[in-house]
PDB file of C-alpha atoms in Angstrom:
ATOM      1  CA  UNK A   1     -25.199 -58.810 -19.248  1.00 90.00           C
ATOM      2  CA  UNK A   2     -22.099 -59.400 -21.535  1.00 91.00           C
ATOM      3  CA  UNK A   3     -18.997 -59.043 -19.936  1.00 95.00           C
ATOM      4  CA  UNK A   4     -15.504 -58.576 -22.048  1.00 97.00           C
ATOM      5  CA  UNK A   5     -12.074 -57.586 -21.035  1.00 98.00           C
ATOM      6  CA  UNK A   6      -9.972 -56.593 -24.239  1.00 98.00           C
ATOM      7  CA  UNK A   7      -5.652 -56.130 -22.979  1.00 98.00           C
ATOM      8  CA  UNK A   8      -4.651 -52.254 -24.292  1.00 98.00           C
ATOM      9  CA  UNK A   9      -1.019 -52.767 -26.061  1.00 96.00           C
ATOM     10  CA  UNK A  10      -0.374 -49.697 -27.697  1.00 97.00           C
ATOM     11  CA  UNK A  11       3.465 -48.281 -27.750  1.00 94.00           C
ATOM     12  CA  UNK A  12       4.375 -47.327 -24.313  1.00 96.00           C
ATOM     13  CA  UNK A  13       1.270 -48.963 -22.725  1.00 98.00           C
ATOM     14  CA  UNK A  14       1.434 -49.953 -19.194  1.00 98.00           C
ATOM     15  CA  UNK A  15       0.995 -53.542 -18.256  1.00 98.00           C
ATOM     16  CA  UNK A  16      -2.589 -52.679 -16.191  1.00 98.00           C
ATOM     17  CA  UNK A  17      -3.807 -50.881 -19.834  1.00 98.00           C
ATOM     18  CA  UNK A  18      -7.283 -52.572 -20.920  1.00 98.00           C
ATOM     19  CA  UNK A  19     -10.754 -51.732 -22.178  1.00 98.00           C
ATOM     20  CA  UNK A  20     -13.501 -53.194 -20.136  1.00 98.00           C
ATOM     21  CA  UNK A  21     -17.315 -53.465 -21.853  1.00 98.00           C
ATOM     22  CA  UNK A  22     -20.388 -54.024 -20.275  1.00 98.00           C
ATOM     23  CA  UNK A  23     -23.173 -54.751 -22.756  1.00 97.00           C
ATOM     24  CA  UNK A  24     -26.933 -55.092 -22.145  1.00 94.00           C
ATOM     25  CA  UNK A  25     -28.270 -58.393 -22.784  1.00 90.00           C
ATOM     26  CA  UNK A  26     -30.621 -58.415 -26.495  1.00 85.00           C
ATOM     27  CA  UNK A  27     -33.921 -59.685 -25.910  1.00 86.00           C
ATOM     28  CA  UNK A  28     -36.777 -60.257 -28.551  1.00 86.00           C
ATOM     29  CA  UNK A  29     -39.284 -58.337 -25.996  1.00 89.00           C
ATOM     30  CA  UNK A  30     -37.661 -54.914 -26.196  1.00 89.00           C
ATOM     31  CA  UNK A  31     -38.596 -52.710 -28.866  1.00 90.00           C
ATOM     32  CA  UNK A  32     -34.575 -52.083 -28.464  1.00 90.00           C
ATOM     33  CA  UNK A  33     -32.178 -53.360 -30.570  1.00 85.00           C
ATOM     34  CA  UNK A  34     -28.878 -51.762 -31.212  1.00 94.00           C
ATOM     35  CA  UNK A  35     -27.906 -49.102 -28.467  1.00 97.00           C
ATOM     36  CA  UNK A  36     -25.394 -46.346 -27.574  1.00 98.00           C
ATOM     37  CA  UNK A  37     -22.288 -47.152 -25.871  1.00 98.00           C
ATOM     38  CA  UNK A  38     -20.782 -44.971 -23.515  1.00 98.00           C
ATOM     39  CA  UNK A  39     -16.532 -45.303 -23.068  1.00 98.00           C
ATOM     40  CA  UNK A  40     -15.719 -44.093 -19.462  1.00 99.00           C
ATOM     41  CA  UNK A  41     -12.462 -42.623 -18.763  1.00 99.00           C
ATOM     42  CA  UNK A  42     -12.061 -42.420 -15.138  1.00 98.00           C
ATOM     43  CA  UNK A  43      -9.818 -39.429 -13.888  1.00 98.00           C
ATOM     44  CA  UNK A  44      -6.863 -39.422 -11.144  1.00 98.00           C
ATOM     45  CA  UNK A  45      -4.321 -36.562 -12.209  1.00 98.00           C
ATOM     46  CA  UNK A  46      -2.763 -38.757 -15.208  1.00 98.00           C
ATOM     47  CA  UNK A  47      -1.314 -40.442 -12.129  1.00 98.00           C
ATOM     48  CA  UNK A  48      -3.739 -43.476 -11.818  1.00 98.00           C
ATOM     49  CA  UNK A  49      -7.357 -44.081 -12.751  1.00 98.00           C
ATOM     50  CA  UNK A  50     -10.357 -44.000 -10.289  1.00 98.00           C
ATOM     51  CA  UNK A  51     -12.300 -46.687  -9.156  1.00 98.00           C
ATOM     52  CA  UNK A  52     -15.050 -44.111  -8.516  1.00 98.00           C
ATOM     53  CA  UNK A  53     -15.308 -43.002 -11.331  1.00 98.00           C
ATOM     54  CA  UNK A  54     -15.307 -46.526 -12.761  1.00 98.00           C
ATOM     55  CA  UNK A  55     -17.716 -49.344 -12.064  1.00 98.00           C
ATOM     56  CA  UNK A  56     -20.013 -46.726 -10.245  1.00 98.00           C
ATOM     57  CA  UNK A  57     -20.664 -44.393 -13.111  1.00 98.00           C
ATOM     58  CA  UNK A  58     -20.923 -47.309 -15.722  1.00 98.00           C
ATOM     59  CA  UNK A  59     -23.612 -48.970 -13.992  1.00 98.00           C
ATOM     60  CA  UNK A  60     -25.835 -46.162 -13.063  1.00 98.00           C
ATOM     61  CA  UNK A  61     -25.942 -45.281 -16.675  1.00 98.00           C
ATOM     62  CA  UNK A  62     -26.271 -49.147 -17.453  1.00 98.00           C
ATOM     63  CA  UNK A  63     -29.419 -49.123 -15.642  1.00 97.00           C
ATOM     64  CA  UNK A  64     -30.430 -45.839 -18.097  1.00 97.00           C
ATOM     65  CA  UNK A  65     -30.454 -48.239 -20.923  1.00 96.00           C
ATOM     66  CA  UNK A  66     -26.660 -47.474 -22.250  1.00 97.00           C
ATOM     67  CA  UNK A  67     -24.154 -49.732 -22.981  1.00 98.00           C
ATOM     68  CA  UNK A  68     -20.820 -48.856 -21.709  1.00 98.00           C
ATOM     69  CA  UNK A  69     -17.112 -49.384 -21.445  1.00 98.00           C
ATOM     70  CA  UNK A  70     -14.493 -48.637 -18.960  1.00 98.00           C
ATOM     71  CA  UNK A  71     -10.613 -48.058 -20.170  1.00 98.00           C
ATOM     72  CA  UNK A  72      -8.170 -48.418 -17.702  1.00 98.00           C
ATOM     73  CA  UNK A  73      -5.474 -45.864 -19.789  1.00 98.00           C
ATOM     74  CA  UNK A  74      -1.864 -45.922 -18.890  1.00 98.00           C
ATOM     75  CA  UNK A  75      -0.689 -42.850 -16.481  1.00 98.00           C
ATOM     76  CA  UNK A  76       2.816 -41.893 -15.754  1.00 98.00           C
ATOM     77  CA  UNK A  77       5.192 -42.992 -16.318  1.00 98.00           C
ATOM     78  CA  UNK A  78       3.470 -43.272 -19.483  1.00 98.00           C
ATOM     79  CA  UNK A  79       3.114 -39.976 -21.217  1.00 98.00           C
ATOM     80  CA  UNK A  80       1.350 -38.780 -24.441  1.00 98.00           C
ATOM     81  CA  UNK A  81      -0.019 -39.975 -26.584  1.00 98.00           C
ATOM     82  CA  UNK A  82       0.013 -43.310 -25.229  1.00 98.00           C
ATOM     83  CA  UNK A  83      -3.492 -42.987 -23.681  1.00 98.00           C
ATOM     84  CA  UNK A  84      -4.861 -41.313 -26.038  1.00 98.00           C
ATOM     85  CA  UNK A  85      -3.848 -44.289 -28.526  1.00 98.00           C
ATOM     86  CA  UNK A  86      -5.486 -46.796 -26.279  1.00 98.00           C
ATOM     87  CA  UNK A  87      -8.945 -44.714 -26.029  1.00 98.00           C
ATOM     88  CA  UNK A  88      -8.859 -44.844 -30.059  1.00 98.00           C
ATOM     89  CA  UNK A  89      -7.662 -48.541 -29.910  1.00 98.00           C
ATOM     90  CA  UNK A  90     -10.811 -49.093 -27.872  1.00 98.00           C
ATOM     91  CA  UNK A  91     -12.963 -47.176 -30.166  1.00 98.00           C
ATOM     92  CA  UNK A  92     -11.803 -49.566 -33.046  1.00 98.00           C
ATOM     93  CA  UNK A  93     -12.145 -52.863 -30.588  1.00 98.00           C
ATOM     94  CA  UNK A  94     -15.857 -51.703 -30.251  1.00 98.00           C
ATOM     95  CA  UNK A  95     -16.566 -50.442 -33.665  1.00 98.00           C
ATOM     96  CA  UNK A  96     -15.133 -54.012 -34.515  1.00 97.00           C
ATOM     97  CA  UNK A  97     -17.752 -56.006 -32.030  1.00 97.00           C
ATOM     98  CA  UNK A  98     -20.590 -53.823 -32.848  1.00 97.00           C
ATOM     99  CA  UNK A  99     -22.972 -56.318 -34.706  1.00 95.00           C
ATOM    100  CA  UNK A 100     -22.323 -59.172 -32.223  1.00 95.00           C
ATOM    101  CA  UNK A 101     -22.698 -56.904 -28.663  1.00 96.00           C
ATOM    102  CA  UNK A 102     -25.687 -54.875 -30.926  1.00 94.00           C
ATOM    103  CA  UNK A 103     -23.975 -51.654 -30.158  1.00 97.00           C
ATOM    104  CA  UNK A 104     -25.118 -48.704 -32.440  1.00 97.00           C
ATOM    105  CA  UNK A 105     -22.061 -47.684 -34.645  1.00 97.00           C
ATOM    106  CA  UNK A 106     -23.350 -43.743 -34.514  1.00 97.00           C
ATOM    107  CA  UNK A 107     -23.661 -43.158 -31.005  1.00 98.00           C
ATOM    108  CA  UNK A 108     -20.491 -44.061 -29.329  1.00 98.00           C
ATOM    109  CA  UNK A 109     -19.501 -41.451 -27.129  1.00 98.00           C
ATOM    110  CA  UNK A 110     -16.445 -40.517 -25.016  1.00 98.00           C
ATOM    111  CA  UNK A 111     -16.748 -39.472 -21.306  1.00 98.00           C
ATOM    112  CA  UNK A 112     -13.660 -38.502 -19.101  1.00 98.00           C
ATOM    113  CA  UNK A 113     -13.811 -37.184 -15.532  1.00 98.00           C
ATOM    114  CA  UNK A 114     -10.966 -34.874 -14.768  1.00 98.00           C
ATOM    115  CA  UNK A 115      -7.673 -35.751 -15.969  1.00 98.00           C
ATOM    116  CA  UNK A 116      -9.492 -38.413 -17.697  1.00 98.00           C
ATOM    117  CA  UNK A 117     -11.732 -35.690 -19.223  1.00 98.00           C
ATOM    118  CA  UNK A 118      -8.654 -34.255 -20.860  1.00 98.00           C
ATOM    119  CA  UNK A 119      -8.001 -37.517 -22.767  1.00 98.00           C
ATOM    120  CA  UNK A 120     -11.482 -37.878 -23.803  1.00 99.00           C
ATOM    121  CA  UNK A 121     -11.384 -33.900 -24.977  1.00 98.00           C
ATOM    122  CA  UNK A 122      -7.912 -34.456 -26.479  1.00 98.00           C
ATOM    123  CA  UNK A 123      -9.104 -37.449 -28.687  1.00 98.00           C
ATOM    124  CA  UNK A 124     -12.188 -35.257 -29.186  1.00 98.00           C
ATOM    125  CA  UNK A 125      -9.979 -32.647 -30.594  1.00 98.00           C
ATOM    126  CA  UNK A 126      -7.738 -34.858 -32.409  1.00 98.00           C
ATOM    127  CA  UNK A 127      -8.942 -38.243 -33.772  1.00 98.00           C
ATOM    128  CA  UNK A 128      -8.619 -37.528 -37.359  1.00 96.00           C
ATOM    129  CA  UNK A 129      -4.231 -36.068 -36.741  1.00 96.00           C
ATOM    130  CA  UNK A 130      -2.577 -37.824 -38.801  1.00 95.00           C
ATOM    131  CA  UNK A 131      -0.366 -39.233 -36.338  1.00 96.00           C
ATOM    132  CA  UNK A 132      -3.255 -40.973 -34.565  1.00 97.00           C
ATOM    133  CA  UNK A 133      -4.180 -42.653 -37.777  1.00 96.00           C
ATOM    134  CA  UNK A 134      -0.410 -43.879 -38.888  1.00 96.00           C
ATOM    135  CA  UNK A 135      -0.544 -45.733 -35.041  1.00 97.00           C
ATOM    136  CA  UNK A 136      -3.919 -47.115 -35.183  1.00 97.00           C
ATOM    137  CA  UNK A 137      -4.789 -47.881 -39.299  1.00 96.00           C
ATOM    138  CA  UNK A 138      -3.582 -49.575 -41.600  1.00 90.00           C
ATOM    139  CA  UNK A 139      -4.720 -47.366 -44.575  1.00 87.00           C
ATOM    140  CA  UNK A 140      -5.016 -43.818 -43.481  1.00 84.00           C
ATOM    141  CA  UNK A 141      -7.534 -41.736 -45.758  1.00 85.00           C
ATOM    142  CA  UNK A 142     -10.475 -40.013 -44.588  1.00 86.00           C
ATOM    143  CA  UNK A 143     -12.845 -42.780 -44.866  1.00 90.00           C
ATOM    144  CA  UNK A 144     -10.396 -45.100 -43.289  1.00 92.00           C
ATOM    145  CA  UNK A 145     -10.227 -42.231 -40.359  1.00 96.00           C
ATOM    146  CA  UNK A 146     -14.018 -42.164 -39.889  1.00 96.00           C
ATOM    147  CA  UNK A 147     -13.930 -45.220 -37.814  1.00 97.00           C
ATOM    148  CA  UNK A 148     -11.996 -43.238 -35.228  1.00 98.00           C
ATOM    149  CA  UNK A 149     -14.493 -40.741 -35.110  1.00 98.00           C
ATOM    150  CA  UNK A 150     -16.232 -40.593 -31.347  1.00 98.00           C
ATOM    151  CA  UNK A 151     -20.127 -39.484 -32.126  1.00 98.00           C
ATOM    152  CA  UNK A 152     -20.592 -37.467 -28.630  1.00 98.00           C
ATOM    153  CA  UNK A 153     -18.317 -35.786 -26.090  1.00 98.00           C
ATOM    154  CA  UNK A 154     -19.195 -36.034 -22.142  1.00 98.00           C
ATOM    155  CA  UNK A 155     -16.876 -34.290 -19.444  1.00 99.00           C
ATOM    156  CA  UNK A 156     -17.283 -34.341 -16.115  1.00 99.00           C
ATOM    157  CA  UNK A 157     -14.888 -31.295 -14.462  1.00 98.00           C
ATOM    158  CA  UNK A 158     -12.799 -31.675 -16.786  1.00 98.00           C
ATOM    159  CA  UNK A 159      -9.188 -30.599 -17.008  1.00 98.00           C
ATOM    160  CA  UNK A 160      -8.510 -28.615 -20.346  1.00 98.00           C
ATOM    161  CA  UNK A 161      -5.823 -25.234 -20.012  1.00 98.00           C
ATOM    162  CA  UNK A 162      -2.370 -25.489 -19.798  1.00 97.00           C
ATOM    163  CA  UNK A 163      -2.769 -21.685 -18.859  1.00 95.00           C
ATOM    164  CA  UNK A 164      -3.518 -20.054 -16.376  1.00 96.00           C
ATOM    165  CA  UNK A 165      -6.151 -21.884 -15.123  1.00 97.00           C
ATOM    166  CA  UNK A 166      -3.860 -25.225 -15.113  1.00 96.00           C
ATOM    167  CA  UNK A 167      -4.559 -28.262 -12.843  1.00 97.00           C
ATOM    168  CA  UNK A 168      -0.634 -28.400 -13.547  1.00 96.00           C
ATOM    169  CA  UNK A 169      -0.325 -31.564 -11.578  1.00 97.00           C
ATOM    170  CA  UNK A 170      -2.200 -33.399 -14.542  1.00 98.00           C
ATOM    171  CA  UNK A 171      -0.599 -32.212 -17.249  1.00 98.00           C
ATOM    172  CA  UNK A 172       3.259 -32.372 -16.098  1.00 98.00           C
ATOM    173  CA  UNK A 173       2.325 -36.136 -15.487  1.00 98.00           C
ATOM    174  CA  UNK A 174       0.918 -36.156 -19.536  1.00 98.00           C
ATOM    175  CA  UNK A 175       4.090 -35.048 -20.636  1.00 98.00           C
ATOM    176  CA  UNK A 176       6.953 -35.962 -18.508  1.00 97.00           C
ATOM    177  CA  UNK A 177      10.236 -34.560 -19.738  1.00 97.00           C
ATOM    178  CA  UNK A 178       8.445 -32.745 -22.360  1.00 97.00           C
ATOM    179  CA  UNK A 179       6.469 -30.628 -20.762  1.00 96.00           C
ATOM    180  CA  UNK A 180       8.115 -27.108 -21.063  1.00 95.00           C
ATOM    181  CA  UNK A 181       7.852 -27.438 -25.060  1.00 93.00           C
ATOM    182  CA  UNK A 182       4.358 -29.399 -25.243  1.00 97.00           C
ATOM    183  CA  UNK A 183       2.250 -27.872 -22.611  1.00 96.00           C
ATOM    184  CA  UNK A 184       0.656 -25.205 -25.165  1.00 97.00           C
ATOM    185  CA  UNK A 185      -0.131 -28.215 -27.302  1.00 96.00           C
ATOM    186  CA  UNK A 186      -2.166 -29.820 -24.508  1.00 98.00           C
ATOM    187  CA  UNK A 187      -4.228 -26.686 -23.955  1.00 98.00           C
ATOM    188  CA  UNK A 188      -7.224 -28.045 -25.021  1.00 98.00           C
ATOM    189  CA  UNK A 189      -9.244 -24.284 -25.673  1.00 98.00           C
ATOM    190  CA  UNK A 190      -6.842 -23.891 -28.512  1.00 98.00           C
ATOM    191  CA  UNK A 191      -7.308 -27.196 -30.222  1.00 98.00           C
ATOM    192  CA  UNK A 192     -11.334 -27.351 -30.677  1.00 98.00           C
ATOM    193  CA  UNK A 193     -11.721 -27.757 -34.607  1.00 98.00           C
ATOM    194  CA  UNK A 194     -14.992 -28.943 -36.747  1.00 97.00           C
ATOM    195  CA  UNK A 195     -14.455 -32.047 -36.046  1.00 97.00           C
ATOM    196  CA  UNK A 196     -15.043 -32.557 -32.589  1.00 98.00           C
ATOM    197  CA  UNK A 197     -18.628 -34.052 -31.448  1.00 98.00           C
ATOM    198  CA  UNK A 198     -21.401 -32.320 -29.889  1.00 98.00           C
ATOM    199  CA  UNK A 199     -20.742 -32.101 -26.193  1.00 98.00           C
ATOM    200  CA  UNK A 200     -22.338 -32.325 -22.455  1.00 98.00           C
ATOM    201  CA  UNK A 201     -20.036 -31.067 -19.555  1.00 98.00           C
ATOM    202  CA  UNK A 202     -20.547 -29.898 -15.966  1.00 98.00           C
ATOM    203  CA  UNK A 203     -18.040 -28.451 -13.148  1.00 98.00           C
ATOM    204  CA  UNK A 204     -19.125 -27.313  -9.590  1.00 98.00           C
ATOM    205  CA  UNK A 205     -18.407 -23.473  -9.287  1.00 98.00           C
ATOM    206  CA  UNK A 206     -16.333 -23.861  -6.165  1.00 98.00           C
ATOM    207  CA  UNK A 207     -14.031 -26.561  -7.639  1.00 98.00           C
ATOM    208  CA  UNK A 208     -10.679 -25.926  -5.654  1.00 97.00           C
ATOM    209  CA  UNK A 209      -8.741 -28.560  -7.821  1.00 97.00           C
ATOM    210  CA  UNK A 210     -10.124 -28.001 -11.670  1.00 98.00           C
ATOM    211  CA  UNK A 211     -10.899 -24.649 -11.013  1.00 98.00           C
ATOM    212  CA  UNK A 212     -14.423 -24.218 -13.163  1.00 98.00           C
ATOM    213  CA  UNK A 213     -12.763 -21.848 -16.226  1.00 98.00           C
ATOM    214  CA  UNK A 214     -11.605 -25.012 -17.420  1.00 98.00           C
ATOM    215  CA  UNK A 215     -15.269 -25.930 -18.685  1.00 98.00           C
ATOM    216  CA  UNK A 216     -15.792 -22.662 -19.319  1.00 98.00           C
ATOM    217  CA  UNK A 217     -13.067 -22.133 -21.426  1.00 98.00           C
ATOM    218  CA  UNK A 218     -13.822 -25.062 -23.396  1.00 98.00           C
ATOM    219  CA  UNK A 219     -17.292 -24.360 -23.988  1.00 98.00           C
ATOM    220  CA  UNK A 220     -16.306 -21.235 -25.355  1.00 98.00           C
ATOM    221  CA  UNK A 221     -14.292 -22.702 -27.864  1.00 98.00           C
ATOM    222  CA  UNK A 222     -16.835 -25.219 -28.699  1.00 98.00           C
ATOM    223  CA  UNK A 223     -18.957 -22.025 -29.510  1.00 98.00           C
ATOM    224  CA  UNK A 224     -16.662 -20.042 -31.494  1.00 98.00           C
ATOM    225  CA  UNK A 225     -16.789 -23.604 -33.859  1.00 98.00           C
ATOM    226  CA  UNK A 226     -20.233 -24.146 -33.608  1.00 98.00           C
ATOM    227  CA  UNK A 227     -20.113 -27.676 -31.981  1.00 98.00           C
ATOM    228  CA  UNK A 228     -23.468 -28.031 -30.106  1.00 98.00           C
ATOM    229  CA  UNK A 229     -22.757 -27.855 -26.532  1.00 98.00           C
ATOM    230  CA  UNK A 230     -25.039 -28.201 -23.151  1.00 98.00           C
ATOM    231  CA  UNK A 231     -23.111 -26.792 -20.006  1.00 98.00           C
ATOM    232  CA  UNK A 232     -24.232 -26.980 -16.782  1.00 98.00           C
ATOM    233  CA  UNK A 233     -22.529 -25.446 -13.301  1.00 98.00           C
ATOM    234  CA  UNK A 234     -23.684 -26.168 -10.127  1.00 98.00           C
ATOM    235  CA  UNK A 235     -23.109 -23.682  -6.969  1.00 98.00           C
ATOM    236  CA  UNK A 236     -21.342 -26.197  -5.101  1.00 98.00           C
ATOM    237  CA  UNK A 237     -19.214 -28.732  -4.216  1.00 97.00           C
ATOM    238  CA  UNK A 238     -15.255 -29.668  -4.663  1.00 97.00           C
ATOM    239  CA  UNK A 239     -13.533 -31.858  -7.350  1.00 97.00           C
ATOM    240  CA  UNK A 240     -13.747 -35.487  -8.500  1.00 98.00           C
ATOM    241  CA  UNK A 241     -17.479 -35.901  -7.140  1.00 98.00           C
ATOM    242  CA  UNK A 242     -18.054 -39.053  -9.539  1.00 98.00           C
ATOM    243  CA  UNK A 243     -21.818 -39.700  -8.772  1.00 98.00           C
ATOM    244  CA  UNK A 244     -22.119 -36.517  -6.289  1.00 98.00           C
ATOM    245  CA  UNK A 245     -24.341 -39.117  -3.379  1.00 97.00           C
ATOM    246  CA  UNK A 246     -23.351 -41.563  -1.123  1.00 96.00           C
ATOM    247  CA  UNK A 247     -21.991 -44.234  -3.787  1.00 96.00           C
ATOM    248  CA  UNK A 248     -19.400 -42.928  -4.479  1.00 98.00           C
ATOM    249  CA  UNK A 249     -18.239 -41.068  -1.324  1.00 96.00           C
ATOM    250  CA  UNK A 250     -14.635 -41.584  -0.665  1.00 96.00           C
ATOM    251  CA  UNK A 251     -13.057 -42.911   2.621  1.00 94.00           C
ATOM    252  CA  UNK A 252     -12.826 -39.345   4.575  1.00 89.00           C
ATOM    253  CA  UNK A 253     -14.581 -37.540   1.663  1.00 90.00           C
ATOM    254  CA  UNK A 254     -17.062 -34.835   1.104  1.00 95.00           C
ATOM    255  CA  UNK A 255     -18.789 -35.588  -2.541  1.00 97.00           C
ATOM    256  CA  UNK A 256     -21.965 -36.465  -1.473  1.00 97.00           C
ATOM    257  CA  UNK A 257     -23.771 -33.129  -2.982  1.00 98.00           C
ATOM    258  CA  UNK A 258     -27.618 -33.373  -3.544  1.00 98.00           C
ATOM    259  CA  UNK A 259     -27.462 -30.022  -5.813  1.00 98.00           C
ATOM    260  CA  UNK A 260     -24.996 -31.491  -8.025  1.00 98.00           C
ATOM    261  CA  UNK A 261     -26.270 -35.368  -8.077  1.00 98.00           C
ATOM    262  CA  UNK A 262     -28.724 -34.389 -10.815  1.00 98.00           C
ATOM    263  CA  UNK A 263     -25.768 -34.168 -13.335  1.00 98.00           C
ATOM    264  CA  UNK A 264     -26.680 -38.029 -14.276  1.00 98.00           C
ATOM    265  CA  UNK A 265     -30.132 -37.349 -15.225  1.00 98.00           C
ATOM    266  CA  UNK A 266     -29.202 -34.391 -17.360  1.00 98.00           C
ATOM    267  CA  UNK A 267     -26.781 -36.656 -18.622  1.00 98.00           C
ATOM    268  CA  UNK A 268     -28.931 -39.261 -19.788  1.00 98.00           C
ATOM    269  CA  UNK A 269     -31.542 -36.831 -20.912  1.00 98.00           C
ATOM    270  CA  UNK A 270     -28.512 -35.474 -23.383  1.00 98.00           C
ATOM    271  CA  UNK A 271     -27.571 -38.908 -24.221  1.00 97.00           C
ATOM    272  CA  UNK A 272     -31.238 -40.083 -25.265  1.00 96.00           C
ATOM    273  CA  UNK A 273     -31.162 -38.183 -28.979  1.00 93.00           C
ATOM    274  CA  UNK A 274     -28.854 -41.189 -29.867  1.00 93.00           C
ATOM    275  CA  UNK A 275     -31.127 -44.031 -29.402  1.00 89.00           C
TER     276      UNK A 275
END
């Protein structure tokens, strides 16, 4: 296994900000060359990121064949779009390493859990803004812009309205001080365009925190635009499950939830077309 650390320094990045990669070791008697890479964005309200969420999930899909990073994005203080700069910062880092860690160029895809599945959706939504591009580039036409482009969307209960539906914790930590006039920006059912990637997601129906019309919501919009979408709910269980078994069971927690645990296997099964 490769192991790189890569310090995040975007404007307004937090000291802790950094991209973590894990890549599969090449070896002349694999039929396997260049694979996917998956970029983990661990949730935790936009308050911290989770180390469940983290090391856990990247190595159970490590041993599925996949590649995969971890960022460790800047929370609050820190508010948008600082994290969403350093998940497209780490999109060019590994775009840039590609040949030497054999990562296929086409098939890296964003995943975000929670709060962190609102960053990944957000950058889903909005890698090609202008804005991203003038922080990031140094030339910003459309080809220039294609090496932001994520080639897959994964989100794991993931926290989308500003609405009604609101985990409001989440996204008064996104904005800080500007929340009262940016909130309907951040409501991510209004922002799906073309150019987002086709997309997995799942929720639990009896999610207390991230209530499940969140995903639903989402997947609606995805829809309505024709981006390719697989949804799955599962009757039970609260928020931030991470795995859903014992490996991720927190100190005092209830996630271990056989019925939802298969979300990883679906997962990978959705991940395979980009081998």
């Amino acid at each position: 296994m490769i192991y790189k650390e890569f310090k995040i320094n975007e404007e307004g990045s937090l000291d802790y900000a950094k991209l973590t990669v894990y890549i599969q070791e090449p070896s002349e008697s694999l039929s396997i060359s260049k694979r996917p890479l998956l970029l983990l964005c661990p949730g935790g309200g936009y308050a911290y990121t989770s180390d469940r969420e983290a090391e856990p999930m990247a190595f159970a899909f490590m041993a599925k064949g996949f590649n995969v990073g971890i960022l460790r994005y800047s929370c609050a203080p820190a508010v948008f779009p600082t994290a969403l700069l350093e998940l497209g910062r780490s999109i060019l880092i590994i775009r840039k390493n590609a040949d030497e860690w054999q990562v296929n160029t086409d098939a890296i895809i964003i995943e975000g859990c929670s709060a962190g599945g609102h960053l990944a959706a957000s950058y889903a939504c909005m890698w090609k803004k202008d804005f991203v591009a003038k922080a990031l580039l140094s030339d910003t036409d459309d080809a220039s812009k294609e090496r932001l482009r994520p080639n897959g969307l994964m989100l794991c209960y993931p926290v989308i309205t500003s609405g009604k539906f609101a985990h409001q914790g989440s996204i008064h930590n996104l904005l800080g001080d500007r929340y009262e006039y940016m909130k309907d920006d951040m409501s991510l059912e209004n922002q799906v365009n073309s150019d987002v990637p086709n997309t997995f997601i799942w929720h639990t129906f009896t999610d207390g925190s991230v209530p499940v019309e969140n995903s639903l919501l989402f997947a609606t919009a995805l829809k309505e635009n024709n981006i390719n979408t697989e949804l799955h709910i599962f009757p039970e269980g609260g928020h931030g499950l991470a795995l859903a078994n014992k490996l991720t069971l927190s100190n005092g927690g209830n996630e271990d939830i056989p019925s939802a645990a298969p979300w990883v296997n679906l997962a990978a099964t959705w991940l395979d077309r980009f081998f």
